[in-house]
Short mmCIF file of C-alpha atoms in Angstrom, two decimals:
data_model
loop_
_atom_site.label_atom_id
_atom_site.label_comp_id
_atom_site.label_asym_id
_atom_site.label_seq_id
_atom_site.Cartn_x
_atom_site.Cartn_y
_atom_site.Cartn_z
CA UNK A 1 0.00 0.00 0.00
CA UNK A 2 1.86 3.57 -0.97
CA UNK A 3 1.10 6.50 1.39
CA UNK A 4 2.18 10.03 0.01
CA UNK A 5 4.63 11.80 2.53
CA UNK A 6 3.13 14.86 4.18
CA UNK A 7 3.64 18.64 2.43
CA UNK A 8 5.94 19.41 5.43
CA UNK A 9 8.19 16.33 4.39
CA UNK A 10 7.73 17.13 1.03
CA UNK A 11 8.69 20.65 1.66
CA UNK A 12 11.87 18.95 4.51
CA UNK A 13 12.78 17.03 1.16
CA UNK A 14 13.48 20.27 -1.00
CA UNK A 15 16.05 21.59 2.01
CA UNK A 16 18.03 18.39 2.74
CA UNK A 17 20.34 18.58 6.04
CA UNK A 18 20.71 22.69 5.44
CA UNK A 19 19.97 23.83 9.26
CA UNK A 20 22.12 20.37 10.39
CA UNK A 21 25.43 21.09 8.27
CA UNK A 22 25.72 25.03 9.23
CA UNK A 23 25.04 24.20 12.78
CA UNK A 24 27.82 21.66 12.32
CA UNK A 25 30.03 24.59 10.90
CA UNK A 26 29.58 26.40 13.49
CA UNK A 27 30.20 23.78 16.41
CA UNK A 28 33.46 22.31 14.02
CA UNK A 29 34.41 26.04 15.01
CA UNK A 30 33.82 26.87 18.80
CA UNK A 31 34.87 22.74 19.56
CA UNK A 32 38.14 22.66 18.26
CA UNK A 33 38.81 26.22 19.17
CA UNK A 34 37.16 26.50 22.66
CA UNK A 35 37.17 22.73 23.57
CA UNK A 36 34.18 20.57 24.88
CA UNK A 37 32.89 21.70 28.05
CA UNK A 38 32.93 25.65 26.87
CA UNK A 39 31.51 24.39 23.68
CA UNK A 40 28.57 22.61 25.06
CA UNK A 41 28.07 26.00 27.20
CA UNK A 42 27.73 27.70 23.77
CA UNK A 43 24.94 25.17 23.34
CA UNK A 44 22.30 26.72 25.33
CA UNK A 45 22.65 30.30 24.02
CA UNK A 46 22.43 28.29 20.25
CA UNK A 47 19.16 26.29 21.52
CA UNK A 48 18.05 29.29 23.23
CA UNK A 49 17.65 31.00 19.92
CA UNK A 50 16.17 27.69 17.79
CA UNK A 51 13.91 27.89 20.52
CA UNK A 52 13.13 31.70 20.07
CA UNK A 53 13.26 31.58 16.25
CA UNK A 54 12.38 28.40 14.77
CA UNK A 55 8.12 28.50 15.18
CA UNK A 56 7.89 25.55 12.86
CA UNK A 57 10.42 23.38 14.29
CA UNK A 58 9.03 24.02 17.80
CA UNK A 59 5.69 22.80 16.69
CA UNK A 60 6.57 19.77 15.10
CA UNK A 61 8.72 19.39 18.23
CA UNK A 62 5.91 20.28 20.31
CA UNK A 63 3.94 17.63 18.42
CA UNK A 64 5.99 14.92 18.55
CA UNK A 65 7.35 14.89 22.22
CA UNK A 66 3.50 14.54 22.80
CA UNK A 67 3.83 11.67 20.99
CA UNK A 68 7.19 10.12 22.29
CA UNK A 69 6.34 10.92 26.50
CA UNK A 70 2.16 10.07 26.15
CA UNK A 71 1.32 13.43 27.76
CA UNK A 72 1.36 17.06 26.21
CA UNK A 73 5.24 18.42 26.02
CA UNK A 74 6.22 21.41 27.92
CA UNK A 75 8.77 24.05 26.98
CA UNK A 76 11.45 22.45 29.28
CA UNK A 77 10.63 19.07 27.02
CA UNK A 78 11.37 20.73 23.93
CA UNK A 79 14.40 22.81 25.22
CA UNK A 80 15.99 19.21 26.10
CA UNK A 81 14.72 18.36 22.57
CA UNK A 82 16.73 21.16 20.51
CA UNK A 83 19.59 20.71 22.95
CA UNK A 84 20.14 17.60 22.32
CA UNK A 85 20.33 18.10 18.41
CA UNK A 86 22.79 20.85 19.17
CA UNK A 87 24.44 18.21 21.33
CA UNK A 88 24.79 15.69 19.06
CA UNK A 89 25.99 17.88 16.17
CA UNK A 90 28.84 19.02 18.55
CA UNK A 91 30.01 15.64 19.39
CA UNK A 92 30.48 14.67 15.83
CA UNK A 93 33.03 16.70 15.69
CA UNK A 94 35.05 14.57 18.02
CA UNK A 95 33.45 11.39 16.47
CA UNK A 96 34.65 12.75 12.95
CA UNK A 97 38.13 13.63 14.10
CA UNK A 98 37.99 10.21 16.26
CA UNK A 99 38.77 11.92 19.64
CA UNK A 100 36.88 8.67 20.83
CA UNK A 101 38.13 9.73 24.79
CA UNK A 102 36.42 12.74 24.80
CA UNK A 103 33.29 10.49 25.17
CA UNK A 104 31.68 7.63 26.92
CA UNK A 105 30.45 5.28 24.55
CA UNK A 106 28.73 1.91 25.27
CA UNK A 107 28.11 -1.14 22.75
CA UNK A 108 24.91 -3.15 22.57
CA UNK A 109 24.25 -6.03 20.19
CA UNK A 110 27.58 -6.27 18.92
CA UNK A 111 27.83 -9.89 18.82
CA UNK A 112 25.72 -9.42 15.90
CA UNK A 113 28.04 -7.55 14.14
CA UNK A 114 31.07 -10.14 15.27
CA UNK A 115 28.68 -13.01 14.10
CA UNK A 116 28.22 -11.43 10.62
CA UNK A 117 31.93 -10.29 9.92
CA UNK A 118 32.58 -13.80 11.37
CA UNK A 119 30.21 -15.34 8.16
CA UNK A 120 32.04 -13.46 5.81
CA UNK A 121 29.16 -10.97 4.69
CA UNK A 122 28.28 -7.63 4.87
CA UNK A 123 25.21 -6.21 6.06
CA UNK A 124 22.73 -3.05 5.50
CA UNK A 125 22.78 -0.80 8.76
CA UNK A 126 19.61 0.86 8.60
CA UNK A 127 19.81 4.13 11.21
CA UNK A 128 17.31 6.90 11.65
CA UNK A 129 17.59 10.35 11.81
CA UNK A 130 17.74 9.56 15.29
CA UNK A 131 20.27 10.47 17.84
CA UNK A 132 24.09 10.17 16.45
CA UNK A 133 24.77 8.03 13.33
CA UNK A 134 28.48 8.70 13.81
CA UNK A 135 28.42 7.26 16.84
CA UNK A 136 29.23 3.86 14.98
CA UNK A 137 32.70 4.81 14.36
CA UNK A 138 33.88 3.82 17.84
CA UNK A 139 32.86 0.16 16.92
CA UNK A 140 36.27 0.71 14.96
CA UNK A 141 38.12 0.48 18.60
CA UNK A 142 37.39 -2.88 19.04
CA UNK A 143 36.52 -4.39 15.32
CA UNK A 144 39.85 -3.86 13.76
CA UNK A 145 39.29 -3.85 9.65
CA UNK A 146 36.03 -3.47 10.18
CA UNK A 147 34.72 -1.59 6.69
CA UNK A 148 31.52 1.03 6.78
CA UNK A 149 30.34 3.21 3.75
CA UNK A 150 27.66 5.59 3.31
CA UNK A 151 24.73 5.26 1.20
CA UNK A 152 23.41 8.72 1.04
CA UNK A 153 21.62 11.28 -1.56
CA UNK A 154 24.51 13.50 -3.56
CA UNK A 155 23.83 15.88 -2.20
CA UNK A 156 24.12 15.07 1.60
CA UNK A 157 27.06 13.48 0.27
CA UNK A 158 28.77 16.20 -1.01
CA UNK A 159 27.90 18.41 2.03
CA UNK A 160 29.47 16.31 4.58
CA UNK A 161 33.07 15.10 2.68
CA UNK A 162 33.41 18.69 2.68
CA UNK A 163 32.56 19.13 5.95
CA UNK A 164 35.30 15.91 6.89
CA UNK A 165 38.06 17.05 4.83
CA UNK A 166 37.80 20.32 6.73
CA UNK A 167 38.01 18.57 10.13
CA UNK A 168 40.45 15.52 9.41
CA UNK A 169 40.87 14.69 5.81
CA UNK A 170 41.96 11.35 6.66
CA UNK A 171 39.02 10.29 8.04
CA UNK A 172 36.43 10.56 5.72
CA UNK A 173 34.20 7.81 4.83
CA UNK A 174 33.06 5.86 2.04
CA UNK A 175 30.13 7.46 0.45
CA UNK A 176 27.71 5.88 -2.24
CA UNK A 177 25.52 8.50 -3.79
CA UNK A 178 22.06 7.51 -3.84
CA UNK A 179 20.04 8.27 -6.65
CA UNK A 180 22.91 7.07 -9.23
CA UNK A 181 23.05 4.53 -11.89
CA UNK A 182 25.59 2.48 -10.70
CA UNK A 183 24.89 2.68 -6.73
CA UNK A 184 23.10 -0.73 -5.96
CA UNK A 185 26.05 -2.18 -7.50
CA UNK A 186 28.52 -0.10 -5.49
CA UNK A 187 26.25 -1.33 -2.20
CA UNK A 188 26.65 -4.53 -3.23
CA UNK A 189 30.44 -4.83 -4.15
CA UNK A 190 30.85 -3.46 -0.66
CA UNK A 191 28.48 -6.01 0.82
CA UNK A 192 30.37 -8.48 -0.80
CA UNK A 193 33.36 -7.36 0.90
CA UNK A 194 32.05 -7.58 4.35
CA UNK A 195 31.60 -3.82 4.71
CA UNK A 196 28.81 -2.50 7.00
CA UNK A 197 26.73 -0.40 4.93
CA UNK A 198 24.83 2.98 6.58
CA UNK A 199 21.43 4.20 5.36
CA UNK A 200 18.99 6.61 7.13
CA UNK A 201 15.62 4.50 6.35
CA UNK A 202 13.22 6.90 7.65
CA UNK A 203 12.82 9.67 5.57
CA UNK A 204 13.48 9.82 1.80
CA UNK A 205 14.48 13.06 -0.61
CA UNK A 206 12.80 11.55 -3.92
CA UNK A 207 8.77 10.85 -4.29
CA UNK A 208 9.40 6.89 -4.20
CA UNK A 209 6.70 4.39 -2.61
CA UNK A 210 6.15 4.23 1.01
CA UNK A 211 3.51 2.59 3.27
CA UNK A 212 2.12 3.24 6.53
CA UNK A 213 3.78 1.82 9.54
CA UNK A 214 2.41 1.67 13.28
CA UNK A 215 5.24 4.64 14.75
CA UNK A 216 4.34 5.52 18.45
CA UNK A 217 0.65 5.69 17.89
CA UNK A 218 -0.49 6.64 14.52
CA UNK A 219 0.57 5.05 11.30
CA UNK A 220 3.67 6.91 9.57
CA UNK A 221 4.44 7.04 5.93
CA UNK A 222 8.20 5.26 5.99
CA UNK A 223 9.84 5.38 2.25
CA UNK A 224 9.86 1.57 0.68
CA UNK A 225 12.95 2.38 -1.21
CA UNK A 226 15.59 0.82 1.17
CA UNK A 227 13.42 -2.47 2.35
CA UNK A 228 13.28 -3.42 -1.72
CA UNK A 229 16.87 -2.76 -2.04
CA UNK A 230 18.04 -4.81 0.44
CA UNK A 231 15.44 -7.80 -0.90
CA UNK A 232 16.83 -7.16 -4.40
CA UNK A 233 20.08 -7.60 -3.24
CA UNK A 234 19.28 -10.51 -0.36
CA UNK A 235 21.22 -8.65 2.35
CA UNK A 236 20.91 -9.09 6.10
CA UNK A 237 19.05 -5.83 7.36
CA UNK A 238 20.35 -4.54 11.22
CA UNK A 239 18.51 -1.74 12.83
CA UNK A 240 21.46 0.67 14.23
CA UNK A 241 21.00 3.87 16.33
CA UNK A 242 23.58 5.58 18.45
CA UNK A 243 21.17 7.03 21.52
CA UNK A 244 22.50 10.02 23.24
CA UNK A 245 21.78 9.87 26.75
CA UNK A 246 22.98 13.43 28.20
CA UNK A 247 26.52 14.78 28.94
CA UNK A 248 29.00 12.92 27.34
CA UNK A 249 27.07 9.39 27.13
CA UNK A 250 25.95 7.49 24.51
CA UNK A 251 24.42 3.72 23.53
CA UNK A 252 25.00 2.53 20.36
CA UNK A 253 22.10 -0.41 19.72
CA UNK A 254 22.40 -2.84 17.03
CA UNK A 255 19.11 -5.13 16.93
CA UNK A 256 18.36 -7.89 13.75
CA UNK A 257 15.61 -6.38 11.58
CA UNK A 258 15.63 -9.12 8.58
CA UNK A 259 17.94 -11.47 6.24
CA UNK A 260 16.58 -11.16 2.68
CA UNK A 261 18.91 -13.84 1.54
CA UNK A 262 17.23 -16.62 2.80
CA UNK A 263 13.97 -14.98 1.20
CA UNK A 264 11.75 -16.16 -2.37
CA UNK A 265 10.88 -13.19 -4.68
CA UNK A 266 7.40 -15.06 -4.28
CA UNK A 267 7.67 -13.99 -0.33
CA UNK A 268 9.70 -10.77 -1.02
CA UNK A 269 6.55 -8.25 -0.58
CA UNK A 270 5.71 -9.99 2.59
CA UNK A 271 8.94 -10.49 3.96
CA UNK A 272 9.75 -6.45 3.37
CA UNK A 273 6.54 -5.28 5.13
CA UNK A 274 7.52 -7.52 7.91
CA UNK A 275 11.01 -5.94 8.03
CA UNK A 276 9.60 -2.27 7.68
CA UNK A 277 7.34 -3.21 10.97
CA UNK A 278 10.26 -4.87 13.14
CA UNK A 279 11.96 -1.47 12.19
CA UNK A 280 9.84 0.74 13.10
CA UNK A 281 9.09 -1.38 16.46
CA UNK A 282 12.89 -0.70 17.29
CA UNK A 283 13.13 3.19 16.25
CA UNK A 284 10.22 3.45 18.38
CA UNK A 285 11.08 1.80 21.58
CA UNK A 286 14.02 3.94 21.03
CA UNK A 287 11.98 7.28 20.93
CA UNK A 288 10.13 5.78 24.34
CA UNK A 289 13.51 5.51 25.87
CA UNK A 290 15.72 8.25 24.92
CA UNK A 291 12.81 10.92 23.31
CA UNK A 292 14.65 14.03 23.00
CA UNK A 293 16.93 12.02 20.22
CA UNK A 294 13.79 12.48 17.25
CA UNK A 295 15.82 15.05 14.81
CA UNK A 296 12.83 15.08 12.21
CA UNK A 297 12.31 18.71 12.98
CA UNK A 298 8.91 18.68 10.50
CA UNK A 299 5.62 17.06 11.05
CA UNK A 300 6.35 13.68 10.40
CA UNK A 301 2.89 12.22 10.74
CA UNK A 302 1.20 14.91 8.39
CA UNK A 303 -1.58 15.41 10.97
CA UNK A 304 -2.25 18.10 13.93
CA UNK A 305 -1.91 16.61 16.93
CA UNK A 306 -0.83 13.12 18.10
CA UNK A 307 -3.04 10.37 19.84
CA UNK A 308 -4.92 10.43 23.30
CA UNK A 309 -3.05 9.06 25.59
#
């Protein structure tokens, strides 16, 4: 079943990552210049302002902490909210430039990840726009040769190697363009290879199918796109999310979502709506748990107010 997105996605869609990258800009700045602690006290005068100035991202804030916590958000809720995107946009910077010490990071689920480089196969690592996708990169510490790329649209793409050749140009990432000819057969060359491949399966920047998923209440329009990919190319699917939990602590959570390679094409419709719902089930419990990490600063559900309690 398709469901269109709603005209504030549509609209999110014409202005990828814009208010993310010059925030990022700016932190890259004050972090390496002022350091961490007087950074993050730079935060609140930044979130102070969002908070101030940004009507439309306070409603659909406003909207979807209501959501997330089951009761109607206050302005302290959303302050936390914006602060923690701030937050998390800082800490890349020491994520990027692998300053791994200057946070505490904590692993769950990676024996999956052990038990699939251990198989010899790669694996799709579908993340949200949820807390800090970066936050992967200190799996590196203990997985030694352990191979991620990017699958991202061009333009995203192009943003954020600029971005990383700023900060450390030996760090930047493999990135696959999405949206190009050749890409599913760059994704799967890399699979092939045992490489961990990224992709932020919640939103989409092209008009592609999607169908409604239960998402913390009310069904949400998630893009098909990256659920048929990985069937076409009968890849192991593993929900990842790197949950910011205040100061400098974060979880990163790996959890199985779905192995299209053991699946029929007969099957394949039934097995990807099965893998959309256990995904959504996991980026979900994730919202109940750690709820000021939702960075989908637009109204994601395309309706006015979220469900009774």
């Amino acid at each position: 079943m398709k469901a269109s997105p709603s005209p504030a996605a549509a609209d999110w869609a014409q202005r990828p990552e814009r208010s993310n990258m010059a925030m990022l800009r700016l932190m890259s700045w004050i972090s390496l210049k002022l350091g961490r602690p007087a950074g993050r006290l730079v935060l609140h005068l930044i979130t102070g302002y969002f908070l101030l100035f940004a009507p439309k991202a306070r409603a659909a804030s406003r909207l979807y902490l209501g959501r997330a916590l089951g009761r109607p958000a206050r302005l302290g809720d959303i302050y936390r909210h914006i602060f923690s995107f701030a937050a998390t946009i800082h800490d890349r910077v020491y994520l990027l430039t692998e300053r791994f010490g200057e946070l505490d990071i904590h692993v769950e689920g990676e024996a999956l990840i052990t038990d699939i480089r251990h198989h010899g196969g790669g694996a799709l690592l579908f993340g949200a726009h949820f807390g800090s996708f970066e936050a992967i990169r200190a799996l590196g510490r203990d997985q030694p040769g352990l191979q991620i790329a990017l699958a991202m649209y061009e333009n995203n793409a192009r943003k954020i190697n600029t971005m990383l050749a700023a900060l450390n140009p030996t760090a930047q990432p493999e990135v696959i363009p999405l949206g190009t000819l050749d890409a599913m057969l760059r994704i799967k060359d890399r699979l092939a290879d045992g490489a961990l491949v990224g992709v932020l399966a919640d939103r989409s920047l092209d008009d592609g199918p999607r169908r409604p998923v239960p998402l913390l209440g009310t069904p949400a329009a998630l893009p098909v796109g990256p659920f048929r990919m990985a069937a076409m190319l009968g890849a192991r699917v593993v929900f990842m999310a790197g949950i910011y939990h205040g100061g400098k602590r974060y979880t990163v959570r790996f959890l199985p979502v779905a192995d299209f390679s053991t699946v029929e094409r007969p099957a394949r419709e039934a097995a990807i709506d099965e893998a959309m719902l256990r995904y959504a089930q996991a980026l979900e419990s994730c919202c109940r748990e750690a709820p000021a990490n939702w960075f989908n600063f637009f109204d994601f559900w395309g309706d006015a107010a979220p469900p009774a309690p």
